[in-house]
Coordinates of C-alpha atoms in Angstrom, one line a residue:
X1 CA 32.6 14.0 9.6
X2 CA 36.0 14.8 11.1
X3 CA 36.0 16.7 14.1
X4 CA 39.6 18.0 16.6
X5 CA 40.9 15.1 18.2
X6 CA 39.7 15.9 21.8
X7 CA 35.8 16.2 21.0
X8 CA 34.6 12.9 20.5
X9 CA 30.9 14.4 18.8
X10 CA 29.8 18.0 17.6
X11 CA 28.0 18.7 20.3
X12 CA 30.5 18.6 22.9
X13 CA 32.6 20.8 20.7
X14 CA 29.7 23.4 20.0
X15 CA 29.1 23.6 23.8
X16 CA 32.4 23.8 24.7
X17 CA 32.6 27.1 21.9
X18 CA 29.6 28.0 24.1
X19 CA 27.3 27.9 21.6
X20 CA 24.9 27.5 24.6
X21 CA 21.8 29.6 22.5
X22 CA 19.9 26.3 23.4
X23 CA 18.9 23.6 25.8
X24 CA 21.6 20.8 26.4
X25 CA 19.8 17.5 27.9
X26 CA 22.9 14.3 27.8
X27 CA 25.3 15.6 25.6
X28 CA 23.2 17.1 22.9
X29 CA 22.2 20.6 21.9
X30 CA 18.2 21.6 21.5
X31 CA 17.0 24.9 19.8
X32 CA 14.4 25.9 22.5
X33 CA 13.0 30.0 23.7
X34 CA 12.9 28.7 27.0
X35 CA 15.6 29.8 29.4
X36 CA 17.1 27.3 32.2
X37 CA 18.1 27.4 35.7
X38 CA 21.2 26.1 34.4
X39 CA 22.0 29.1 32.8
X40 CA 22.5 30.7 36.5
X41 CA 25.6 31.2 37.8
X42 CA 27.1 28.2 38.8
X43 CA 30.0 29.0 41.4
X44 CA 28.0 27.1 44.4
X45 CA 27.5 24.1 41.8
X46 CA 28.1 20.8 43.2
X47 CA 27.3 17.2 43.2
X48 CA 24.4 17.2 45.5
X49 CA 22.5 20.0 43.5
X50 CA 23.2 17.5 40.2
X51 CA 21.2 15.1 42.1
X52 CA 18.8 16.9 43.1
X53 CA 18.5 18.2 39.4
X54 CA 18.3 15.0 37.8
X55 CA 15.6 14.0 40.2
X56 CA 13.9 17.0 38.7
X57 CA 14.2 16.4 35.4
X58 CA 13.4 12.4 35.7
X59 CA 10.1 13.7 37.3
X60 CA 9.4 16.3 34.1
X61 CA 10.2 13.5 31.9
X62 CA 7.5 11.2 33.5
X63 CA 4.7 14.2 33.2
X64 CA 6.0 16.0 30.7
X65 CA 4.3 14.1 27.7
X66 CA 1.5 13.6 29.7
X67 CA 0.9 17.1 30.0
X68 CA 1.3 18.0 26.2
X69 CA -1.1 15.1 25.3
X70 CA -3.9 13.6 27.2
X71 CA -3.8 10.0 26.6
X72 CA -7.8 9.3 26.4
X73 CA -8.4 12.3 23.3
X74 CA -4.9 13.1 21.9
X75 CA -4.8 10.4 19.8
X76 CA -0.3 10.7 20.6
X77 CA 0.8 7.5 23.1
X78 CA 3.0 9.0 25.2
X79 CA 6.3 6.9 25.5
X80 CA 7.1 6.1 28.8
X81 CA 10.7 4.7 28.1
X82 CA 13.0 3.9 25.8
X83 CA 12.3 0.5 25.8
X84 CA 8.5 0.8 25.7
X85 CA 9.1 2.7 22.5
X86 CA 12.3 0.2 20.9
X87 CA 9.3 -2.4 21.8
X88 CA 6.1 -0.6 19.8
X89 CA 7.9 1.6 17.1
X90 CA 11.1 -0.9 16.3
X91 CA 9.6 -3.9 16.4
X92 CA 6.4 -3.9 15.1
X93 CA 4.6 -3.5 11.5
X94 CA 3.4 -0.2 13.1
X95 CA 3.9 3.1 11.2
X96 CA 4.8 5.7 13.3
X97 CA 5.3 9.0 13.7
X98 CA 7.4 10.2 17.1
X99 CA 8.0 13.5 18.5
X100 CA 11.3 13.9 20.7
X101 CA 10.6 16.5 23.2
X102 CA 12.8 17.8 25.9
X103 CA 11.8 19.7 29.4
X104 CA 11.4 23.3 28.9
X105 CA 11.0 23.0 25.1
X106 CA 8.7 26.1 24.8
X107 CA 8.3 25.2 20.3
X108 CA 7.3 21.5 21.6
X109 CA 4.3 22.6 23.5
X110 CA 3.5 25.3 20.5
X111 CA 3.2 22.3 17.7
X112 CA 1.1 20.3 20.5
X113 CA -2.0 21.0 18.9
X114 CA -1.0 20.5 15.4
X115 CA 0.5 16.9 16.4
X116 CA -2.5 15.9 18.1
X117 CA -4.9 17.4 15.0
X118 CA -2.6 15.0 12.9
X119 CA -2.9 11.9 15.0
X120 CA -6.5 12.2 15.4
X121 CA -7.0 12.5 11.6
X122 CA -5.1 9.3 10.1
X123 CA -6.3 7.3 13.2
X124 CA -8.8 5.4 10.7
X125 CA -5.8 4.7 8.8
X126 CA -3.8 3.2 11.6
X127 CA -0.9 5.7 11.4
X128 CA 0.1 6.0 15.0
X129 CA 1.8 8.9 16.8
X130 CA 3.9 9.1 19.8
X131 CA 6.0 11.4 22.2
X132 CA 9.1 10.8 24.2
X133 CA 10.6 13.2 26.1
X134 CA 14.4 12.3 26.1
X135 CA 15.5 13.8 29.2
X136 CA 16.3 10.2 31.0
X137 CA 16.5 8.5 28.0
X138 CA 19.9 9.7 26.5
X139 CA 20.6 6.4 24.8
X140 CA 17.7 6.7 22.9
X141 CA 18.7 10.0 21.6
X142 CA 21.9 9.5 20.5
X143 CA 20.9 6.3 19.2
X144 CA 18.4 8.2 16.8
X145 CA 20.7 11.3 16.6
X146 CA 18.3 13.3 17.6
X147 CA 20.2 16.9 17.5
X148 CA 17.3 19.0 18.2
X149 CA 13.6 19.5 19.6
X150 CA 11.0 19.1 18.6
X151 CA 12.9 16.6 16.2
X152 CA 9.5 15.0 14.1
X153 CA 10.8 11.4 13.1
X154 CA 8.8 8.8 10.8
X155 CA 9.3 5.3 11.2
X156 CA 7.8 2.7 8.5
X157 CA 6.4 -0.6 8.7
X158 CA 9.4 -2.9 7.5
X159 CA 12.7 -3.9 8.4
X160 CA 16.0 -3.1 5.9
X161 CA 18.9 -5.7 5.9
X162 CA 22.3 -4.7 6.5
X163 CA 24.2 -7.4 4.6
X164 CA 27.4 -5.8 6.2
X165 CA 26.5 -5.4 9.7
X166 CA 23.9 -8.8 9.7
X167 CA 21.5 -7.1 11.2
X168 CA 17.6 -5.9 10.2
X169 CA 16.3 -2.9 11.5
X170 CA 13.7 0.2 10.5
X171 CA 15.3 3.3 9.1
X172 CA 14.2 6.5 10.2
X173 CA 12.8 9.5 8.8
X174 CA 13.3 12.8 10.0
X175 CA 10.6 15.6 9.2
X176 CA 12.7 18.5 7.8
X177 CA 10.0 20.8 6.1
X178 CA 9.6 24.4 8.3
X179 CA 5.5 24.0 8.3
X180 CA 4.4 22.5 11.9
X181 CA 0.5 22.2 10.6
X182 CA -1.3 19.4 10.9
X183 CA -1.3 19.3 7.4
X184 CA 2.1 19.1 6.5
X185 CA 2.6 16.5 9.9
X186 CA 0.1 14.3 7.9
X187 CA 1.7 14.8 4.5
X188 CA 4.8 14.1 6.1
X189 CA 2.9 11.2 7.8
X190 CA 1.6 9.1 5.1
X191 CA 5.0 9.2 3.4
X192 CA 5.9 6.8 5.8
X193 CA 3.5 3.5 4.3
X194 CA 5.1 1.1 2.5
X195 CA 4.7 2.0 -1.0
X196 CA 5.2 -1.4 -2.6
X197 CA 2.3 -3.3 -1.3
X198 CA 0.0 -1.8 -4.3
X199 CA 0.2 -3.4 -7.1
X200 CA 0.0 -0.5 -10.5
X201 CA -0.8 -2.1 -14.1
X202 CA -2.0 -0.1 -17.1
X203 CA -4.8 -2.0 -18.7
X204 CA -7.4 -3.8 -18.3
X205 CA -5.5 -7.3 -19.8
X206 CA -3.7 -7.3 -16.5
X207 CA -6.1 -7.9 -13.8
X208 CA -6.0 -11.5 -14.8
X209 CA -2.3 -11.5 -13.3
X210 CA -3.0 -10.1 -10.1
X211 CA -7.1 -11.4 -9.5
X212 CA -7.1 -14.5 -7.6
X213 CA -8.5 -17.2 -5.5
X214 CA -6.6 -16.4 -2.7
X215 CA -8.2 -13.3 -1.6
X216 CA -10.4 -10.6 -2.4
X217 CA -9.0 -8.0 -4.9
X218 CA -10.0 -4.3 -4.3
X219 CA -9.7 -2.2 -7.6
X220 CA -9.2 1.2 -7.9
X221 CA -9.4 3.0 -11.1
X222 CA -7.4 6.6 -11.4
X223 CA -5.6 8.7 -13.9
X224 CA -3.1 9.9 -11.2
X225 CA 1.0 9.2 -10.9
X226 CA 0.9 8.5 -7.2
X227 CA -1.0 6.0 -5.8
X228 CA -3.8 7.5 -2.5
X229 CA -2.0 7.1 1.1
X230 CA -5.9 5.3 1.7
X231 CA -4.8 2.6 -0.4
X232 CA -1.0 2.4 0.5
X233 CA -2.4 1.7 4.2
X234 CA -5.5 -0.2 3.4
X235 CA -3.2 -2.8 1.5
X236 CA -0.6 -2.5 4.6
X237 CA -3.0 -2.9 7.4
X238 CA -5.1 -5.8 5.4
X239 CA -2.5 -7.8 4.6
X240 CA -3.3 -11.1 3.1
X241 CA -6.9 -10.6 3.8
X242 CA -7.4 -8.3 0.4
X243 CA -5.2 -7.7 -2.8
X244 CA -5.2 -3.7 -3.8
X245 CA -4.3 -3.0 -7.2
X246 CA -4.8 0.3 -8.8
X247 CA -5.7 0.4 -12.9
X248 CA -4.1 3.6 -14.4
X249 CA -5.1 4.9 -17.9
X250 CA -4.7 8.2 -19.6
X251 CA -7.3 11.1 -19.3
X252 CA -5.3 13.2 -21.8
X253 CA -6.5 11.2 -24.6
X254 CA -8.6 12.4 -27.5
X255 CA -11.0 9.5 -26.5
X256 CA -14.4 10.7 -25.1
X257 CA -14.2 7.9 -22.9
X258 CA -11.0 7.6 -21.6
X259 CA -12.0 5.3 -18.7
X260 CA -11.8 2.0 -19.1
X261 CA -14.6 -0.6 -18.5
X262 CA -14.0 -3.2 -15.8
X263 CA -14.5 -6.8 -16.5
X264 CA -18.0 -7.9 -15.5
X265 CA -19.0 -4.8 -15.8
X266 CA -21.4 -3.6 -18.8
X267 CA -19.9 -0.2 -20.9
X268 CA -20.6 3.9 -19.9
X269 CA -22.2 5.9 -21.8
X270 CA -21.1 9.2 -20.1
X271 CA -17.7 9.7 -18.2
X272 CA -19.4 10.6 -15.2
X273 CA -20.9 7.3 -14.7
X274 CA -18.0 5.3 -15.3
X275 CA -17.1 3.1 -12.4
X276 CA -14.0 3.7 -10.2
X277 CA -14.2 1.3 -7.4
X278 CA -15.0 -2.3 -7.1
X279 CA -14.1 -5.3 -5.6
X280 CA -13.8 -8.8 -7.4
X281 CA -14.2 -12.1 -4.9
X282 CA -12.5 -14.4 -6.6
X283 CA -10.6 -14.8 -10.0
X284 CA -13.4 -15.6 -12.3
X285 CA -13.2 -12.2 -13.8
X286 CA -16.9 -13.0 -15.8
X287 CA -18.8 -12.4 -12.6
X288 CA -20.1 -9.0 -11.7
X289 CA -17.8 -7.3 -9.3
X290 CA -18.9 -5.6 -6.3
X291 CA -19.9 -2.0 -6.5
X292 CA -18.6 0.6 -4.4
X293 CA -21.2 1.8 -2.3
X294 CA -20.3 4.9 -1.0
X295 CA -21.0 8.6 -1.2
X296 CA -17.7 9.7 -1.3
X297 CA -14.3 8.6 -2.2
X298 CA -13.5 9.6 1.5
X299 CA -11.0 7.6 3.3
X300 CA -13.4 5.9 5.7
X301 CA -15.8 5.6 3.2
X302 CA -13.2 3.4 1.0
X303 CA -12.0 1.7 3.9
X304 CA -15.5 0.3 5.2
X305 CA -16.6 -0.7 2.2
X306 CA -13.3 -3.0 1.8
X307 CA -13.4 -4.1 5.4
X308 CA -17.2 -5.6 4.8
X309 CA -15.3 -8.2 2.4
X310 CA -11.8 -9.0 3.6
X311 CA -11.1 -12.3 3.8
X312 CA -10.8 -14.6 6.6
X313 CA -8.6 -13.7 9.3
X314 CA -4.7 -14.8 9.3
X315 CA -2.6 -14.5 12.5
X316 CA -0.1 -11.5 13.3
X317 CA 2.4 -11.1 11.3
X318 CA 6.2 -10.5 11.5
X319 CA 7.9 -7.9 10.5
X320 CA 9.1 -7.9 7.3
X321 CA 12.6 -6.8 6.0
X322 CA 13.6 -5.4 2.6
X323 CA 16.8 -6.6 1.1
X324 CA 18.5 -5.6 -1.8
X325 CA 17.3 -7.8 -4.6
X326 CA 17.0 -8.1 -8.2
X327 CA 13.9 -7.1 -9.9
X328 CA 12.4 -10.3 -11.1
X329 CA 12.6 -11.4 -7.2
X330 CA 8.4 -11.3 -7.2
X331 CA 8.4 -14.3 -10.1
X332 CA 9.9 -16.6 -7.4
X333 CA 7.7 -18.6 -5.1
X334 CA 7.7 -18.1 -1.9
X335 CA 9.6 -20.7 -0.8
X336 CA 12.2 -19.7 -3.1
X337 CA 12.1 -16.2 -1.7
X338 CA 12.4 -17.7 1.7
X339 CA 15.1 -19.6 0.5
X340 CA 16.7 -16.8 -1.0
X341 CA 16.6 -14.6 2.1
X342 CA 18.4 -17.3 4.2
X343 CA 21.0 -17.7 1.4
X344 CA 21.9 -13.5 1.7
X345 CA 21.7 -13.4 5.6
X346 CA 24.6 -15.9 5.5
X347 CA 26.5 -14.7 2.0
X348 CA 29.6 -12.9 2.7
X349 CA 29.7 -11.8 -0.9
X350 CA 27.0 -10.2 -0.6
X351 CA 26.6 -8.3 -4.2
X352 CA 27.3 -4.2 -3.7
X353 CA 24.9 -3.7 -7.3
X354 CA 21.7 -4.1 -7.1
X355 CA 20.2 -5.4 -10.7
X356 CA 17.8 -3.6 -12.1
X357 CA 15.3 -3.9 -15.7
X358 CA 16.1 -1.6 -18.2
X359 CA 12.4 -0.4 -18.6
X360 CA 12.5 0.7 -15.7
X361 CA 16.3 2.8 -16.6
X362 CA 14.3 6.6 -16.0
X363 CA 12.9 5.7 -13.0
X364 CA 15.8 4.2 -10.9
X365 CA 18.7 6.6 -12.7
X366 CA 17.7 9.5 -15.0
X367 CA 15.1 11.0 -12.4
X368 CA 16.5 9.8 -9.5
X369 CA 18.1 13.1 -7.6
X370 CA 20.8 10.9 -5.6
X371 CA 24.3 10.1 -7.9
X372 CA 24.3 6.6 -9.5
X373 CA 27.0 4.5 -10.6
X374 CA 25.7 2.2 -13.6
X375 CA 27.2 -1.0 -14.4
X376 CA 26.6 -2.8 -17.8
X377 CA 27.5 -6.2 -18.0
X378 CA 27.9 -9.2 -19.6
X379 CA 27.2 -12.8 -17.4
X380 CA 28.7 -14.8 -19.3
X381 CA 31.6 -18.0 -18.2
X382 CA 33.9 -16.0 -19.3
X383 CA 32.9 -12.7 -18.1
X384 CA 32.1 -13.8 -14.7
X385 CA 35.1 -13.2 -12.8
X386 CA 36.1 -9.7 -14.3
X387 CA 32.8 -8.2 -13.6
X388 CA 32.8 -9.2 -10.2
X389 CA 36.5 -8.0 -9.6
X390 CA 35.2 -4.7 -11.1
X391 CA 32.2 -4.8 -8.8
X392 CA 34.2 -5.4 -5.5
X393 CA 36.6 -2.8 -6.1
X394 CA 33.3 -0.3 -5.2
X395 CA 33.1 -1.8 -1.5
X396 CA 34.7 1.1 -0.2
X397 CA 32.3 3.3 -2.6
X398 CA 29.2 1.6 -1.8
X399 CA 27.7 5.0 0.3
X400 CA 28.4 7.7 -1.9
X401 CA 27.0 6.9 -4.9
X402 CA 23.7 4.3 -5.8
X403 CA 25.0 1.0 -7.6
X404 CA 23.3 -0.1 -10.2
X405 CA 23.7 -3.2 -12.8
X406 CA 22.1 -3.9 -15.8
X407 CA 22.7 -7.1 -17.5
X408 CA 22.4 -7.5 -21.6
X409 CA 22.3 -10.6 -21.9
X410 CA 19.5 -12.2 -19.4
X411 CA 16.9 -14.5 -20.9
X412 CA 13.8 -12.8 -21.6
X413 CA 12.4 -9.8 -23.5
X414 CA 14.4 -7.5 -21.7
X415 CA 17.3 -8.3 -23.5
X416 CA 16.8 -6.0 -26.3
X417 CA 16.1 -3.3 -24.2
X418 CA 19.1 -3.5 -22.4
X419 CA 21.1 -3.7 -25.3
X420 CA 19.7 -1.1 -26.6
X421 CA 20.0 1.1 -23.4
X422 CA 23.6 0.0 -22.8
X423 CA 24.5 0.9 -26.4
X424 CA 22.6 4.8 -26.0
X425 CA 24.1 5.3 -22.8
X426 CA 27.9 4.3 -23.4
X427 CA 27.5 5.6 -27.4
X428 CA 27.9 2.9 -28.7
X429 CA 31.4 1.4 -26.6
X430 CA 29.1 -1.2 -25.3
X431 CA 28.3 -3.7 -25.5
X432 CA 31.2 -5.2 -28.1
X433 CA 32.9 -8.5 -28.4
X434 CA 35.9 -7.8 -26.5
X435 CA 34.1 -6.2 -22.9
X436 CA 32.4 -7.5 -20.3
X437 CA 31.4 -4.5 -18.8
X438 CA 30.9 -0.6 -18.9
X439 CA 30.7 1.7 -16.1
X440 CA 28.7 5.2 -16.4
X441 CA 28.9 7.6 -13.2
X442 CA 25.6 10.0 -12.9
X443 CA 26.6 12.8 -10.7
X444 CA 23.8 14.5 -8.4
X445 CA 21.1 16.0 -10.0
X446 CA 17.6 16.9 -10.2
X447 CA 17.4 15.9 -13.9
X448 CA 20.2 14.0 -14.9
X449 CA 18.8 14.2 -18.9
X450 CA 20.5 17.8 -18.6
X451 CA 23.1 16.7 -16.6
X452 CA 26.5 15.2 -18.5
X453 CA 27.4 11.6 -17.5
X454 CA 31.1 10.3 -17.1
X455 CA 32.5 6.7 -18.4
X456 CA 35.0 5.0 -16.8
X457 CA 37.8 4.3 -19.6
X458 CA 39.5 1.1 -18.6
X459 CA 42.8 -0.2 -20.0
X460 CA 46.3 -1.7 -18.8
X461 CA 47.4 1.5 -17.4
X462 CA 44.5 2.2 -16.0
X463 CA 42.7 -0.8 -14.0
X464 CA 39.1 -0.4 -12.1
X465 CA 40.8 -0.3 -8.3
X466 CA 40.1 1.5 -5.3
X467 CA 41.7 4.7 -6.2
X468 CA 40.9 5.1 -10.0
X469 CA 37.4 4.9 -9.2
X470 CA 37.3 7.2 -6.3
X471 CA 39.7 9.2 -8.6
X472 CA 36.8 9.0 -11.1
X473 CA 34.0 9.6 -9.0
X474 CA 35.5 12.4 -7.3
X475 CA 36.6 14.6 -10.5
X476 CA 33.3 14.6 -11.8
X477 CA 31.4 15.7 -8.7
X478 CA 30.4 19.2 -8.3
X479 CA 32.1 20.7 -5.5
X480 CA 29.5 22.2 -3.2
X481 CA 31.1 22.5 -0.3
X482 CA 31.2 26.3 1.8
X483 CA 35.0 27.5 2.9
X484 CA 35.4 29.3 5.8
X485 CA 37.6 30.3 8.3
X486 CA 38.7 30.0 11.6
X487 CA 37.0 33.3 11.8
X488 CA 33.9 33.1 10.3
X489 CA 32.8 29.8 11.7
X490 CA 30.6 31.1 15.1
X491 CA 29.0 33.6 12.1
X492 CA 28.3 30.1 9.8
X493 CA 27.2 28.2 12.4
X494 CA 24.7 30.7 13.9
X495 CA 23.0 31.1 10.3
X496 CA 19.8 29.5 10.5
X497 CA 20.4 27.8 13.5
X498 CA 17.6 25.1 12.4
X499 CA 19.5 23.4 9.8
X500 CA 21.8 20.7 10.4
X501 CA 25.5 21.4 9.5
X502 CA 28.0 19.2 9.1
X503 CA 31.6 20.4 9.3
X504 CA 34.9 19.1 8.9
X505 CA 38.2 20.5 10.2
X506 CA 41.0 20.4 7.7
X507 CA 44.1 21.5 7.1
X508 CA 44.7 20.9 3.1
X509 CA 43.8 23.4 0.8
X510 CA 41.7 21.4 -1.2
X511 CA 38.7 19.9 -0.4
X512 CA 38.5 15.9 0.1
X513 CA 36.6 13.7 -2.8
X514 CA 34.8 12.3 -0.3
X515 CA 33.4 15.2 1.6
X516 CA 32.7 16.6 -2.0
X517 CA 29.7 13.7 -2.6
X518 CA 28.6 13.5 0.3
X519 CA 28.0 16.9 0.5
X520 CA 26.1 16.8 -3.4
X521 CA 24.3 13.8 -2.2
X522 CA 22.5 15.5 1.3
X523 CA 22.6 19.4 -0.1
X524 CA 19.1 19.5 0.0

């Protein structure tokens, strides 16, 4: 975002527009009903009374959170400093859930009740919620760009790797939905669990992969896409002390008994009595499994009966961090993933695509709302060099667009499939004797199966650079962006004052490429 020259954040240039509709706490504007004693005149204003004011607010940030939530029923921590909560939300496996909170912050104390109705509920699940009033703890707020209050901010259990910056750290969530129930809080909530720590297979033949020695393995069996936020966290918390793996099959199925039978376990005669829930000791899949022995298929219910057969206790673990990897990283052992890891933290060249299986080509591109560029490509001796040329001509790109590569000639079964995908997506241009690679640019969109996609034609005149590709990428993005005016802009920016808004001062007539996909890629 570009802002006039003397105004180093928005902030400061909304305030000084005087803009001053909410409460300012270090620099930053808040949306709050609650009028100030700042908003007195302030002729006799000096540095005394600034003092004294701090002093006041230091003391409402010590009580303030305190007073919102008691710390014995709440179920909310209350933060008392931005340290104590860089220590227990950014450094731990914790999932959390914060609310920034400011003095005075009348819409604060109104969602108070929902929070703490939220907290309470997925305590069995070890979500954890906190509150930090920022007033005295600036840093903090600018460090998370907090813009408003109550900002609702989601933080999961695992680290990402910046490859560029060398650093790991957790990303945060914001809550932007206009609900402040406790049911939306816990929707919101259990989006936060790492969703990669249960395992999904569609038959039966596949629990041999995935049963084991090691631990015991909980299996769920469902006809549902999206995998229970019960299961997501029971795999989290339990960590190397039980395997979850859910078992998908079709309901829709003419078959009268679509569910299938577990091994160990003898066949249904009725639907109703099929079995959904068991856990298997050990790998000798010939053994009776354990029975679920619940009532209900209620959260605590599911979680006690896996926590009577975890296995043995391991020490605390560290936090883990997510790198960009390729797909068939989970094949390597562990001390090739180790390995690996060590290998990218200290690899300047670090690779802007990230590789991906072509089964998996709907998924990661065609449903995926964010725009993705898609490489095809050959690795190859004599390809080698040319597709990574191509490929770090995109490092000023790498942000406005996903970057994908798929590779058709990898050992394996996939190699038909990627041929096959690369030929349907480039019709037909690739790939071909005399190419290495193909590039395909997948603008924005909630479908992109409706949406048109745009190659990038190479040739002598026309070389994959800097500029041609932005060039490329630019002309094919929808151009979303509002015009206004000098004199329209107080107007715009006091339309729904709860939105975020982003605006950049310019003087050309068009708008910029860049401003064009960013704004298609965060329009929602």
């Amino acid at each position: 975002m570009m802002m006039p020259p003397n105004y180093e954040n928005e902030s400061a240039f909304l305030m000084k527009r005087k803009q001053s509709q909410g409460t300012t706490t270090g620099g930053f504007m808040f949306a709050s009903a609650a009028k100030t004693d700042d908003d007195d005149d302030d002729d006799d204003y000096d540095e005394e009374e600034e003092e004294e004011s701090s002093a006041k607010e230091n003391n409402v940030f010590h009580t303030e959170v305190r007073t919102l939530y008691d710390p014995n029923n709440s179920g909310v921590f209350g933060f008392q400093s931005s340290e104590e909560f860089k220590e227990k939300v950014l450094e731990t496996r914790d999932v959390w859930v914060v609310q920034f909170i400011a003095p005075g912050c009348q819409p604060c104390k109104d969602m108070a009740p929902a929070f703490s109705r939220a907290a309470l509920s997925l305590e069995s699940v070890n979500i954890k919620f906190g509150a930090i009033d920022i007033a005295g703890n600036e840093d903090l707020g600018r460090s998370m760009q907090i813009s408003r209050v109550p900002a609702i901010v989601g933080f999961g259990g695992k680290k990402t790797w910046n490859p560029y910056r060398k650093i790991a750290q957790k990303l945060s969530n914001e809550y932007r939905g206009d609900a402040l129930t406790a049911r939306a809080l816990r929707e919101f909530a259990v989006k936060n669990l790492p969703d990669d720590e249960v395992a999904r297979i569609d038959s039966v033949d596949e629990l041999k992969n995935v049963v084991s020695d090691e631990m015991p393995t909980l299996v769920y069996v469902t006809d549902k896409s999206e995998t229970p936020f019960m299961l997501k966290s029971l795999a989290w918390n339990h960590k190397n002390r039980i395997r979850v793996v859910e078992l998908t099959y079709d309901s829709s199925t003419d078959d009268l008994l679509p569910t299938p039978v577990l091994p160990g376990l003898e066949a249904h005669e009725d639907e109703e009595d099929a079995v959904k829930l068991v856990l298997y000791k050990d790998a000798d899949l010939t053994k009776k499994p354990t029975l679920f022995d619940g009532e209900s298929m209620s959260k605590d219910e599911v979680f006690a009966f896996a926590e009577k057969h975890l296995g043995p206790e391991v020490g605390e673990l560290e936090v883990e961090v997510l790198r960009k990897k390729k797909d068939d990283g989970e094949d390597k052992s562990g001390d090739e993933k180790k390995k690996g890891e060590e290998e990218e933290e200290n690899n300047d060249d670090f690779s802007l695509f990230i590789e991906k299986k072509p089964k998996n080509f709907e998924q990661d591109v065609i449903e995926k709302k964010e725009a993705v560029v898609v490489m095809f490509t050959k690795r190859t001796d004599e390809c080698g060099h040319k597709v990574n040329e191509a490929i770090d001509a995109f490092a000023k790109l790498q942000f406005q667009a996903e970057l994908y590569e798929y590779v058709v000639n990898r050992d394996g079964e996939d190699i038909l499939k990627a041929i096959k995908l690369a030929e349907t997506q480039t019709l037909s241009k690739f790939p071909n004797k005399d190419e290495c690679f193909s590039l395909m640019y997948y603008p924005f969109g909630e479908n992109k199966e409706d949406e048109e996609s745009y190659p990038f034609e190479v040739s002598e005149d026309h070389p994959v650079n800097d500029g041609n590709l932005k060039a490329w990428m630019y002309e094919n993005t929808a151009d979303v962006v509002l015009r206004i005016t000098q004199d329209n802009l107080d107007q715009y920016l006091a339309t729904d004052p709860f939105t975020p808004k982003c605006v950049l001062f310019s003087q050309k007539d068009e708008t910029p490429g860049m401003y064009k996909t960013l704004a298609a890629n965060f329009k929602d």
